[in-house]
PDB file of C-alpha atoms in Angstrom:
ATOM      1  CA  MET A   1     108.405  99.428  88.381  1.00 68.00           C
ATOM      2  CA  ASP A   2     107.325 102.947  89.179  1.00 86.00           C
ATOM      3  CA  LEU A   3     103.728 102.157  90.014  1.00 92.00           C
ATOM      4  CA  PHE A   4     101.159  99.400  89.974  1.00 95.00           C
ATOM      5  CA  ILE A   5      97.521  99.775  88.979  1.00 95.00           C
ATOM      6  CA  ALA A   6      95.147  97.079  90.208  1.00 95.00           C
ATOM      7  CA  SER A   7      91.466  96.654  89.482  1.00 95.00           C
ATOM      8  CA  ASP A   8      88.510  94.365  89.897  1.00 93.00           C
ATOM      9  CA  ARG A   9      88.427  94.105  86.085  1.00 94.00           C
ATOM     10  CA  GLN A  10      91.032  93.193  83.492  1.00 94.00           C
ATOM     11  CA  LEU A  11      93.262  96.188  82.664  1.00 95.00           C
ATOM     12  CA  PRO A  12      94.504  96.849  79.128  1.00 95.00           C
ATOM     13  CA  ILE A  13      98.203  96.938  78.327  1.00 95.00           C
ATOM     14  CA  ARG A  14      99.607  99.977  76.528  1.00 95.00           C
ATOM     15  CA  TYR A  15     102.984 101.061  75.202  1.00 95.00           C
ATOM     16  CA  TYR A  16     103.640 104.759  74.668  1.00 93.00           C
ATOM     17  CA  VAL A  17     107.067 104.573  73.092  1.00 92.00           C
ATOM     18  CA  ASN A  18     107.484 108.286  72.327  1.00 90.00           C
ATOM     19  CA  GLU A  19     106.544 109.225  75.897  1.00 91.00           C
ATOM     20  CA  ALA A  20     108.583 106.351  77.426  1.00 91.00           C
ATOM     21  CA  ILE A  21     105.662 104.818  79.331  1.00 93.00           C
ATOM     22  CA  TRP A  22     105.066 101.066  79.423  1.00 95.00           C
ATOM     23  CA  ILE A  23     101.920  99.585  80.929  1.00 95.00           C
ATOM     24  CA  ARG A  24     102.305  95.819  80.938  1.00 95.00           C
ATOM     25  CA  ARG A  25     100.864  92.792  82.681  1.00 91.00           C
ATOM     26  CA  GLY A  26     101.899  92.440  86.283  1.00 81.00           C
ATOM     27  CA  CYS A  27     104.212  89.537  86.976  1.00 80.00           C
ATOM     28  CA  CYS A  28     105.347  89.996  90.567  1.00 78.00           C
ATOM     29  CA  TYR A  29     103.289  89.403  93.676  1.00 76.00           C
ATOM     30  CA  LEU A  30     102.775  92.275  96.102  1.00 84.00           C
ATOM     31  CA  PRO A  31     100.825  91.638  99.307  1.00 86.00           C
ATOM     32  CA  GLN A  32      99.564  95.257  99.232  1.00 89.00           C
ATOM     33  CA  LEU A  33      97.601  94.584  96.051  1.00 89.00           C
ATOM     34  CA  THR A  34      94.075  93.691  97.104  1.00 89.00           C
ATOM     35  CA  LEU A  35      92.441  93.445  93.665  1.00 92.00           C
ATOM     36  CA  PRO A  36      92.812  90.479  91.288  1.00 92.00           C
ATOM     37  CA  PHE A  37      94.020  92.180  88.090  1.00 93.00           C
ATOM     38  CA  PHE A  38      96.996  94.501  87.866  1.00 94.00           C
ATOM     39  CA  VAL A  39      99.489  96.096  85.515  1.00 95.00           C
ATOM     40  CA  GLU A  40     103.000  97.351  86.141  1.00 95.00           C
ATOM     41  CA  VAL A  41     103.768 100.853  84.898  1.00 94.00           C
ATOM     42  CA  GLU A  42     107.236 102.083  84.026  1.00 93.00           C
ATOM     43  CA  ILE A  43     107.630 105.830  83.494  1.00 91.00           C
ATOM     44  CA  LYS A  44     110.887 107.360  82.286  1.00 90.00           C
ATOM     45  CA  ASN A  45     109.660 110.960  82.541  1.00 83.00           C
ATOM     46  CA  SER A  46     107.201 111.949  85.262  1.00 79.00           C
ATOM     47  CA  LEU A  47     106.139 114.939  83.147  1.00 82.00           C
ATOM     48  CA  ASN A  48     104.010 112.452  81.196  1.00 86.00           C
ATOM     49  CA  LEU A  49     101.789 111.450  84.126  1.00 89.00           C
ATOM     50  CA  GLN A  50      98.790 112.908  82.309  1.00 90.00           C
ATOM     51  CA  ILE A  51      98.871 109.781  80.121  1.00 93.00           C
ATOM     52  CA  ILE A  52      98.333 107.611  83.214  1.00 93.00           C
ATOM     53  CA  ASN A  53      95.412 109.816  84.272  1.00 90.00           C
ATOM     54  CA  GLU A  54      93.873 109.455  80.805  1.00 92.00           C
ATOM     55  CA  TYR A  55      94.442 105.678  80.895  1.00 94.00           C
ATOM     56  CA  ILE A  56      92.500 105.406  84.172  1.00 92.00           C
ATOM     57  CA  GLN A  57      89.701 107.673  82.977  1.00 88.00           C
ATOM     58  CA  GLU A  58      89.375 105.705  79.732  1.00 91.00           C
ATOM     59  CA  PHE A  59      89.182 102.481  81.715  1.00 92.00           C
ATOM     60  CA  GLN A  60      86.445 103.886  83.971  1.00 89.00           C
ATOM     61  CA  ARG A  61      84.370 105.085  81.017  1.00 89.00           C
ATOM     62  CA  GLN A  62      84.152 101.492  79.779  1.00 91.00           C
ATOM     63  CA  TYR A  63      82.289 100.256  82.871  1.00 91.00           C
ATOM     64  CA  LYS A  64      79.447 101.397  85.100  1.00 89.00           C
ATOM     65  CA  GLN A  65      81.382 100.368  88.192  1.00 90.00           C
ATOM     66  CA  THR A  66      85.115 100.002  88.863  1.00 91.00           C
ATOM     67  CA  GLU A  67      87.465  99.665  91.770  1.00 92.00           C
ATOM     68  CA  ILE A  68      91.045 100.795  91.229  1.00 93.00           C
ATOM     69  CA  GLN A  69      94.053 100.691  93.528  1.00 94.00           C
ATOM     70  CA  ILE A  70      97.273 102.492  92.612  1.00 94.00           C
ATOM     71  CA  LEU A  71     100.531 101.741  94.435  1.00 94.00           C
ATOM     72  CA  ILE A  72     103.330 104.247  93.814  1.00 93.00           C
ATOM     73  CA  LYS A  73     107.023 104.075  94.784  1.00 90.00           C
ATOM     74  CA  ASP A  74     108.189 107.616  93.997  1.00 89.00           C
ATOM     75  CA  THR A  75     106.984 110.318  96.409  1.00 90.00           C
ATOM     76  CA  ASN A  76     106.891 112.991  93.704  1.00 89.00           C
ATOM     77  CA  ILE A  77     104.703 110.837  91.466  1.00 89.00           C
ATOM     78  CA  LEU A  78     102.485 110.021  94.453  1.00 90.00           C
ATOM     79  CA  ILE A  79     101.948 113.691  95.276  1.00 90.00           C
ATOM     80  CA  GLU A  80     101.166 114.589  91.681  1.00 88.00           C
ATOM     81  CA  MET A  81      98.733 111.693  91.279  1.00 88.00           C
ATOM     82  CA  LEU A  82      96.965 112.637  94.514  1.00 88.00           C
ATOM     83  CA  GLU A  83      96.632 116.214  93.305  1.00 86.00           C
ATOM     84  CA  THR A  84      95.470 115.504  89.760  1.00 83.00           C
ATOM     85  CA  LEU A  85      93.516 112.264  89.727  1.00 80.00           C
ATOM     86  CA  PRO A  86      90.711 112.924  92.232  1.00 67.00           C
ATOM     87  CA  GLN A  87      89.863 116.197  90.503  1.00 54.00           C
ATOM     88  CA  LYS A  88      89.520 114.486  87.148  1.00 55.00           C
ATOM     89  CA  MET A  89      87.559 111.423  88.159  1.00 57.00           C
ATOM     90  CA  PRO A  90      83.920 111.204  87.158  1.00 55.00           C
ATOM     91  CA  SER A  91      81.677 112.305  89.986  1.00 60.00           C
ATOM     92  CA  ASN A  92      80.219 108.835  90.216  1.00 69.00           C
ATOM     93  CA  PRO A  93      80.257 106.886  93.493  1.00 76.00           C
ATOM     94  CA  ASN A  94      80.425 103.628  91.506  1.00 82.00           C
ATOM     95  CA  HIS A  95      84.067 104.333  90.639  1.00 86.00           C
ATOM     96  CA  LEU A  96      86.278 103.738  93.667  1.00 89.00           C
ATOM     97  CA  LEU A  97      89.883 104.901  93.546  1.00 89.00           C
ATOM     98  CA  LYS A  98      92.573 104.329  96.165  1.00 91.00           C
ATOM     99  CA  ILE A  99      96.084 105.787  95.774  1.00 92.00           C
ATOM    100  CA  GLU A 100      98.752 104.518  98.180  1.00 92.00           C
ATOM    101  CA  ARG A 101     102.493 104.576  98.709  1.00 93.00           C
ATOM    102  CA  LEU A 102     104.315 101.348  97.944  1.00 87.00           C
TER     103      LEU A 102
END
């Protein structure tokens, strides 16, 4: 998997076939994951990371309060997520976001 998204709430699964992105239920245990619900994300083209940003923003709009942890293997994806996600998050202190290297 390219990255893992964990949350304190159940995360939806999504399949973007044309963009080659699969967001599916997590099935492996990682000690770094500190939140109870998580999905595994497979990305074939890192140019489509905007879809992941939109997925997270959509999830946050559904709730008044969220906590999200993102674990990323690829350094390039990590750098891009660090640059783009914080700027696009709602300016609400009730939405916590932590991006880390796996």
